[in-house]
Amino acid sequence: GRGSAAKGATGAATSAEPSRTMSLAAGKRWLGLGRGKGSSRFGVKLDEARLGDDGVPEVLQELRTLLMARKGHRNEGIFRVSPATSALQASRALVEAGQTSKVSDLESVAQLIKVWFRELPESVFGADRETGIVAPIVDGDFTTGAGCYEAMQGLPEPRRSTVRWLLELIGDVCRYESENRMTAQSMIIVFAPNLIVPRADLDPLSALQVNQHVVRFMELLFGHWNEVGGPATRITASTASPQVDPP
């Protein structure tokens, strides 16, 4: 049923739930975002990014298209395995020069997607370290996927479309769990530190709590999206192949 599908999509989500809800003041005090040097394609505000036909930043579209075309999303440990520093630097230079199709290292392609989110001057969820405004997922007390989905739907464009793009990417990768060993929960765990980046001077426990909130929010959001907002092919615990609901 739908309940079991959502559980299979997110894995054992309870272990990532924080022990307490952070206050608004704590969120403002703790949150810091974006540490990139900036370039024409990385480290720019979403509102200033060049968008593709589907309203998502063009560079994300290019990286995803390349990854899928070369079947990198089926590589074991994709998005978890780190590329060599030299390969990542060379790949980034090509992407920044508008030559994404020339990138050959698929681990670098996956890493650059994470880097793009990490280097946003403000989080895709809207938190900004300069103004002290924090994303609702840091201070919110979400307990249901429906609540998380409603929060996502309330994001302005192009944030909403970019979060949807990320949910689709997670689904496309974990659908091949039998090959790549990456579940939806695995994908969320590796992406979470890049979606909201705690300040460098934050103590380890506080930084961990920020990350736990992001993980929990994304697990609930993906579980709900996988059931009611996603495509007809849903991820289940029993199979790594797409399961299509009967008409």
mmCIF file of C-alpha atoms in Angstrom:
data_model
loop_
_atom_site.group_PDB
_atom_site.id
_atom_site.type_symbol
_atom_site.label_atom_id
_atom_site.label_comp_id
_atom_site.label_asym_id
_atom_site.label_seq_id
_atom_site.Cartn_x
_atom_site.Cartn_y
_atom_site.Cartn_z
ATOM 1 C CA GLY A 1 0.000 0.000 0.000
ATOM 2 C CA ARG A 2 0.911 3.644 0.007
ATOM 3 C CA GLY A 3 2.174 3.568 3.574
ATOM 4 C CA SER A 4 4.646 0.783 2.867
ATOM 5 C CA ALA A 5 5.838 2.491 -0.307
ATOM 6 C CA ALA A 6 6.663 5.673 1.580
ATOM 7 C CA LYS A 7 8.557 3.709 4.192
ATOM 8 C CA GLY A 8 10.515 1.909 1.513
ATOM 9 C CA ALA A 9 11.300 5.178 -0.195
ATOM 10 C CA THR A 10 12.866 6.806 2.821
ATOM 11 C CA GLY A 11 14.241 3.868 4.772
ATOM 12 C CA ALA A 12 14.464 4.015 8.565
ATOM 13 C CA ALA A 13 13.893 7.719 9.014
ATOM 14 C CA THR A 14 13.435 7.769 12.763
ATOM 15 C CA SER A 15 17.137 7.535 13.556
ATOM 16 C CA ALA A 16 17.759 10.933 11.974
ATOM 17 C CA GLU A 17 15.082 12.781 13.955
ATOM 18 C CA PRO A 18 16.570 15.402 16.300
ATOM 19 C CA SER A 19 16.011 15.092 20.019
ATOM 20 C CA ARG A 20 14.494 18.541 20.301
ATOM 21 C CA THR A 21 13.113 21.357 18.192
ATOM 22 C CA MET A 22 15.376 24.350 17.751
ATOM 23 C CA SER A 23 13.976 27.753 18.611
ATOM 24 C CA LEU A 24 13.786 30.561 16.072
ATOM 25 C CA ALA A 25 16.468 32.463 17.945
ATOM 26 C CA ALA A 26 18.703 29.413 17.959
ATOM 27 C CA GLY A 27 18.180 28.918 14.244
ATOM 28 C CA LYS A 28 19.137 32.506 13.505
ATOM 29 C CA ARG A 29 22.178 32.179 15.722
ATOM 30 C CA TRP A 30 23.290 28.847 14.298
ATOM 31 C CA LEU A 31 22.640 29.131 10.604
ATOM 32 C CA GLY A 32 25.308 30.055 8.084
ATOM 33 C CA LEU A 33 25.096 29.446 4.366
ATOM 34 C CA GLY A 34 27.152 29.426 1.225
ATOM 35 C CA ARG A 35 30.917 29.227 1.154
ATOM 36 C CA GLY A 36 31.725 29.285 -2.524
ATOM 37 C CA LYS A 37 34.029 31.735 -4.241
ATOM 38 C CA GLY A 38 31.419 32.376 -6.881
ATOM 39 C CA SER A 39 31.543 32.052 -10.645
ATOM 40 C CA SER A 40 29.235 32.483 -13.598
ATOM 41 C CA ARG A 41 27.577 29.137 -12.829
ATOM 42 C CA PHE A 42 28.347 28.388 -9.166
ATOM 43 C CA GLY A 43 27.878 30.585 -6.133
ATOM 44 C CA VAL A 44 25.230 32.830 -7.683
ATOM 45 C CA LYS A 45 21.821 33.602 -6.240
ATOM 46 C CA LEU A 46 19.011 31.464 -7.574
ATOM 47 C CA ASP A 47 17.172 34.563 -8.732
ATOM 48 C CA GLU A 48 20.175 35.449 -10.892
ATOM 49 C CA ALA A 49 20.918 31.960 -12.234
ATOM 50 C CA ARG A 50 20.321 31.201 -15.887
ATOM 51 C CA LEU A 51 17.272 28.942 -16.034
ATOM 52 C CA GLY A 52 16.384 26.189 -18.467
ATOM 53 C CA ASP A 53 13.022 25.517 -20.079
ATOM 54 C CA ASP A 54 11.674 23.813 -16.957
ATOM 55 C CA GLY A 55 12.543 26.721 -14.667
ATOM 56 C CA VAL A 56 15.543 24.968 -13.099
ATOM 57 C CA PRO A 57 19.101 26.348 -13.286
ATOM 58 C CA GLU A 58 20.631 25.350 -16.601
ATOM 59 C CA VAL A 59 23.822 24.002 -15.045
ATOM 60 C CA LEU A 60 21.850 21.491 -12.966
ATOM 61 C CA GLN A 61 20.024 20.297 -16.061
ATOM 62 C CA GLU A 62 23.310 19.823 -17.905
ATOM 63 C CA LEU A 63 24.944 17.873 -15.073
ATOM 64 C CA ARG A 64 21.941 15.591 -14.597
ATOM 65 C CA THR A 65 21.583 14.953 -18.335
ATOM 66 C CA LEU A 66 25.251 14.008 -18.599
ATOM 67 C CA LEU A 67 25.080 11.740 -15.546
ATOM 68 C CA MET A 68 22.026 9.883 -16.840
ATOM 69 C CA ALA A 69 23.228 9.633 -20.445
ATOM 70 C CA ARG A 70 26.433 7.931 -19.325
ATOM 71 C CA LYS A 71 24.602 5.814 -16.747
ATOM 72 C CA GLY A 72 26.582 7.320 -13.908
ATOM 73 C CA HIS A 73 23.494 7.212 -11.692
ATOM 74 C CA ARG A 74 23.877 3.418 -11.706
ATOM 75 C CA ASN A 75 27.504 3.433 -10.503
ATOM 76 C CA GLU A 76 28.009 1.947 -7.046
ATOM 77 C CA GLY A 77 28.207 4.672 -4.424
ATOM 78 C CA ILE A 78 27.401 7.513 -6.813
ATOM 79 C CA PHE A 79 27.003 10.797 -4.880
ATOM 80 C CA ARG A 80 28.705 9.135 -1.906
ATOM 81 C CA VAL A 81 32.098 8.351 -3.454
ATOM 82 C CA SER A 82 34.306 11.449 -3.676
ATOM 83 C CA PRO A 83 36.245 12.103 -6.885
ATOM 84 C CA ALA A 84 39.955 12.875 -6.959
ATOM 85 C CA THR A 85 40.626 16.558 -6.279
ATOM 86 C CA SER A 86 42.362 17.036 -9.618
ATOM 87 C CA ALA A 87 39.473 15.425 -11.501
ATOM 88 C CA LEU A 88 36.937 17.597 -9.693
ATOM 89 C CA GLN A 89 38.873 20.788 -10.415
ATOM 90 C CA ALA A 90 39.247 19.923 -14.093
ATOM 91 C CA SER A 91 35.568 18.998 -14.362
ATOM 92 C CA ARG A 92 34.451 22.190 -12.674
ATOM 93 C CA ALA A 93 36.578 24.279 -15.030
ATOM 94 C CA LEU A 94 34.850 22.663 -17.997
ATOM 95 C CA VAL A 95 31.383 23.219 -16.535
ATOM 96 C CA GLU A 96 32.133 26.860 -15.744
ATOM 97 C CA ALA A 97 33.349 27.301 -19.311
ATOM 98 C CA GLY A 98 30.055 25.948 -20.646
ATOM 99 C CA GLN A 99 31.625 22.690 -21.807
ATOM 100 C CA THR A 100 29.792 20.277 -19.531
ATOM 101 C CA SER A 101 29.539 17.619 -22.223
ATOM 102 C CA LYS A 102 33.336 17.258 -22.179
ATOM 103 C CA VAL A 103 33.407 16.140 -18.529
ATOM 104 C CA SER A 104 34.368 12.472 -18.360
ATOM 105 C CA ASP A 105 34.586 11.764 -14.621
ATOM 106 C CA LEU A 106 31.097 10.804 -13.437
ATOM 107 C CA GLU A 107 31.924 11.015 -9.730
ATOM 108 C CA SER A 108 32.871 14.642 -10.387
ATOM 109 C CA VAL A 109 29.540 15.241 -12.127
ATOM 110 C CA ALA A 110 27.683 13.995 -9.040
ATOM 111 C CA GLN A 111 29.938 15.974 -6.720
ATOM 112 C CA LEU A 112 29.421 19.176 -8.692
ATOM 113 C CA ILE A 113 25.667 18.896 -8.215
ATOM 114 C CA LYS A 114 26.235 18.845 -4.454
ATOM 115 C CA VAL A 115 28.753 21.683 -4.742
ATOM 116 C CA TRP A 116 26.226 23.794 -6.644
ATOM 117 C CA PHE A 117 23.742 23.560 -3.772
ATOM 118 C CA ARG A 118 26.443 24.102 -1.157
ATOM 119 C CA GLU A 119 27.781 27.268 -2.765
ATOM 120 C CA LEU A 120 24.447 29.043 -3.096
ATOM 121 C CA PRO A 121 24.724 32.412 -1.302
ATOM 122 C CA GLU A 122 21.502 31.427 0.433
ATOM 123 C CA SER A 123 19.893 28.033 0.832
ATOM 124 C CA VAL A 124 17.500 26.702 -1.774
ATOM 125 C CA PHE A 125 14.988 26.797 1.105
ATOM 126 C CA GLY A 126 15.491 30.528 1.531
ATOM 127 C CA ALA A 127 17.749 30.887 4.571
ATOM 128 C CA ASP A 128 20.244 33.734 4.423
ATOM 129 C CA ARG A 129 23.170 34.131 6.805
ATOM 130 C CA GLU A 130 23.503 37.845 6.029
ATOM 131 C CA THR A 131 19.958 38.795 7.054
ATOM 132 C CA GLY A 132 19.544 36.165 9.765
ATOM 133 C CA ILE A 133 16.369 34.882 8.112
ATOM 134 C CA VAL A 134 16.219 31.134 8.556
ATOM 135 C CA ALA A 135 14.603 28.420 6.518
ATOM 136 C CA PRO A 136 11.425 26.962 8.068
ATOM 137 C CA ILE A 137 12.950 23.485 8.054
ATOM 138 C CA VAL A 138 15.472 24.628 10.670
ATOM 139 C CA ASP A 139 12.940 25.949 13.165
ATOM 140 C CA GLY A 140 9.806 24.137 12.070
ATOM 141 C CA ASP A 141 8.442 21.106 13.880
ATOM 142 C CA PHE A 142 7.292 19.089 10.883
ATOM 143 C CA THR A 143 5.889 15.663 11.691
ATOM 144 C CA THR A 144 4.186 14.733 8.423
ATOM 145 C CA GLY A 145 5.208 14.561 4.806
ATOM 146 C CA ALA A 146 2.108 16.540 3.882
ATOM 147 C CA GLY A 147 3.294 19.431 6.026
ATOM 148 C CA CYS A 148 6.733 19.341 4.415
ATOM 149 C CA TYR A 149 5.188 19.215 0.957
ATOM 150 C CA GLU A 150 2.990 22.204 1.739
ATOM 151 C CA ALA A 151 6.070 24.125 2.892
ATOM 152 C CA MET A 152 7.839 23.262 -0.357
ATOM 153 C CA GLN A 153 4.817 24.336 -2.407
ATOM 154 C CA GLY A 154 4.953 27.692 -0.639
ATOM 155 C CA LEU A 155 8.475 28.417 -1.882
ATOM 156 C CA PRO A 156 8.767 31.052 -4.598
ATOM 157 C CA GLU A 157 10.148 30.157 -8.002
ATOM 158 C CA PRO A 158 12.731 29.097 -8.953
ATOM 159 C CA ARG A 159 13.243 27.570 -5.490
ATOM 160 C CA ARG A 160 10.177 25.344 -5.679
ATOM 161 C CA SER A 161 11.130 23.911 -9.079
ATOM 162 C CA THR A 162 14.720 23.359 -7.942
ATOM 163 C CA VAL A 163 13.614 21.396 -4.874
ATOM 164 C CA ARG A 164 11.306 19.341 -7.090
ATOM 165 C CA TRP A 165 14.247 18.728 -9.416
ATOM 166 C CA LEU A 166 16.231 17.391 -6.467
ATOM 167 C CA LEU A 167 13.397 15.070 -5.431
ATOM 168 C CA GLU A 168 13.271 13.697 -8.974
ATOM 169 C CA LEU A 169 17.032 13.169 -8.959
ATOM 170 C CA ILE A 170 16.826 11.251 -5.680
ATOM 171 C CA GLY A 171 14.083 9.064 -7.150
ATOM 172 C CA ASP A 172 16.006 8.427 -10.357
ATOM 173 C CA VAL A 173 19.093 7.314 -8.437
ATOM 174 C CA CYS A 174 17.532 5.172 -5.705
ATOM 175 C CA ARG A 175 15.429 3.375 -8.304
ATOM 176 C CA TYR A 176 18.667 1.529 -9.140
ATOM 177 C CA GLU A 177 19.538 0.693 -5.545
ATOM 178 C CA SER A 178 20.394 -2.910 -6.479
ATOM 179 C CA GLU A 179 23.215 -1.576 -8.661
ATOM 180 C CA ASN A 180 24.370 1.635 -6.992
ATOM 181 C CA ARG A 181 23.655 0.731 -3.341
ATOM 182 C CA MET A 182 22.083 4.155 -2.844
ATOM 183 C CA THR A 183 18.686 4.312 -1.136
ATOM 184 C CA ALA A 184 16.601 7.471 -0.921
ATOM 185 C CA GLN A 185 17.781 7.869 2.658
ATOM 186 C CA SER A 186 21.404 7.509 1.519
ATOM 187 C CA MET A 187 20.887 10.249 -1.045
ATOM 188 C CA ILE A 188 19.244 12.542 1.471
ATOM 189 C CA ILE A 189 22.043 12.016 3.989
ATOM 190 C CA VAL A 190 24.751 12.945 1.471
ATOM 191 C CA PHE A 191 22.819 15.985 0.210
ATOM 192 C CA ALA A 192 21.665 17.396 3.562
ATOM 193 C CA PRO A 193 24.982 19.055 4.555
ATOM 194 C CA ASN A 194 24.923 20.902 1.236
ATOM 195 C CA LEU A 195 21.353 22.200 1.508
ATOM 196 C CA ILE A 196 21.897 24.169 4.702
ATOM 197 C CA VAL A 197 25.513 24.760 5.701
ATOM 198 C CA PRO A 198 26.088 25.563 9.401
ATOM 199 C CA ARG A 199 28.541 28.348 10.184
ATOM 200 C CA ALA A 200 32.147 27.250 10.489
ATOM 201 C CA ASP A 201 32.316 28.528 14.078
ATOM 202 C CA LEU A 202 29.296 26.492 15.187
ATOM 203 C CA ASP A 203 29.981 23.877 17.835
ATOM 204 C CA PRO A 204 29.767 20.268 16.582
ATOM 205 C CA LEU A 205 26.584 19.362 18.483
ATOM 206 C CA SER A 206 24.670 22.384 17.196
ATOM 207 C CA ALA A 207 25.874 21.742 13.647
ATOM 208 C CA LEU A 208 24.715 18.135 13.928
ATOM 209 C CA GLN A 209 21.264 19.250 15.059
ATOM 210 C CA VAL A 210 20.954 21.582 12.065
ATOM 211 C CA ASN A 211 21.843 18.702 9.751
ATOM 212 C CA GLN A 212 19.408 16.344 11.500
ATOM 213 C CA HIS A 213 16.557 18.781 10.915
ATOM 214 C CA VAL A 214 17.386 18.963 7.224
ATOM 215 C CA VAL A 215 17.589 15.161 6.934
ATOM 216 C CA ARG A 216 14.282 14.673 8.719
ATOM 217 C CA PHE A 217 12.520 17.298 6.611
ATOM 218 C CA MET A 218 13.825 15.810 3.355
ATOM 219 C CA GLU A 219 12.920 12.245 4.357
ATOM 220 C CA LEU A 220 9.350 13.266 5.108
ATOM 221 C CA LEU A 221 9.149 15.408 1.979
ATOM 222 C CA PHE A 222 10.471 12.694 -0.324
ATOM 223 C CA GLY A 223 8.194 10.061 1.193
ATOM 224 C CA HIS A 224 5.156 12.242 0.545
ATOM 225 C CA TRP A 225 6.286 13.344 -2.913
ATOM 226 C CA ASN A 226 6.973 9.725 -3.836
ATOM 227 C CA GLU A 227 3.371 8.885 -3.012
ATOM 228 C CA VAL A 228 1.272 11.809 -4.206
ATOM 229 C CA GLY A 229 3.450 14.348 -5.950
ATOM 230 C CA GLY A 230 5.896 12.195 -7.852
ATOM 231 C CA PRO A 231 5.680 10.279 -11.104
ATOM 232 C CA ALA A 232 3.653 7.109 -11.683
ATOM 233 C CA THR A 233 6.729 5.006 -10.932
ATOM 234 C CA ARG A 234 7.175 4.755 -7.183
ATOM 235 C CA ILE A 235 10.095 3.409 -5.223
ATOM 236 C CA THR A 236 9.301 0.508 -2.926
ATOM 237 C CA ALA A 237 11.278 -1.515 -0.424
ATOM 238 C CA SER A 238 10.757 -4.793 -2.271
ATOM 239 C CA THR A 239 12.241 -3.881 -5.635
ATOM 240 C CA ALA A 240 14.839 -1.559 -7.089
ATOM 241 C CA SER A 241 12.940 -1.398 -10.353
ATOM 242 C CA PRO A 242 10.087 1.035 -10.983
ATOM 243 C CA GLN A 243 6.712 -0.130 -9.706
ATOM 244 C CA VAL A 244 3.834 1.190 -11.749
ATOM 245 C CA ASP A 245 0.423 1.447 -10.127
ATOM 246 C CA PRO A 246 -2.414 -0.162 -12.098
ATOM 247 C CA PRO A 247 -4.690 2.276 -13.897
#
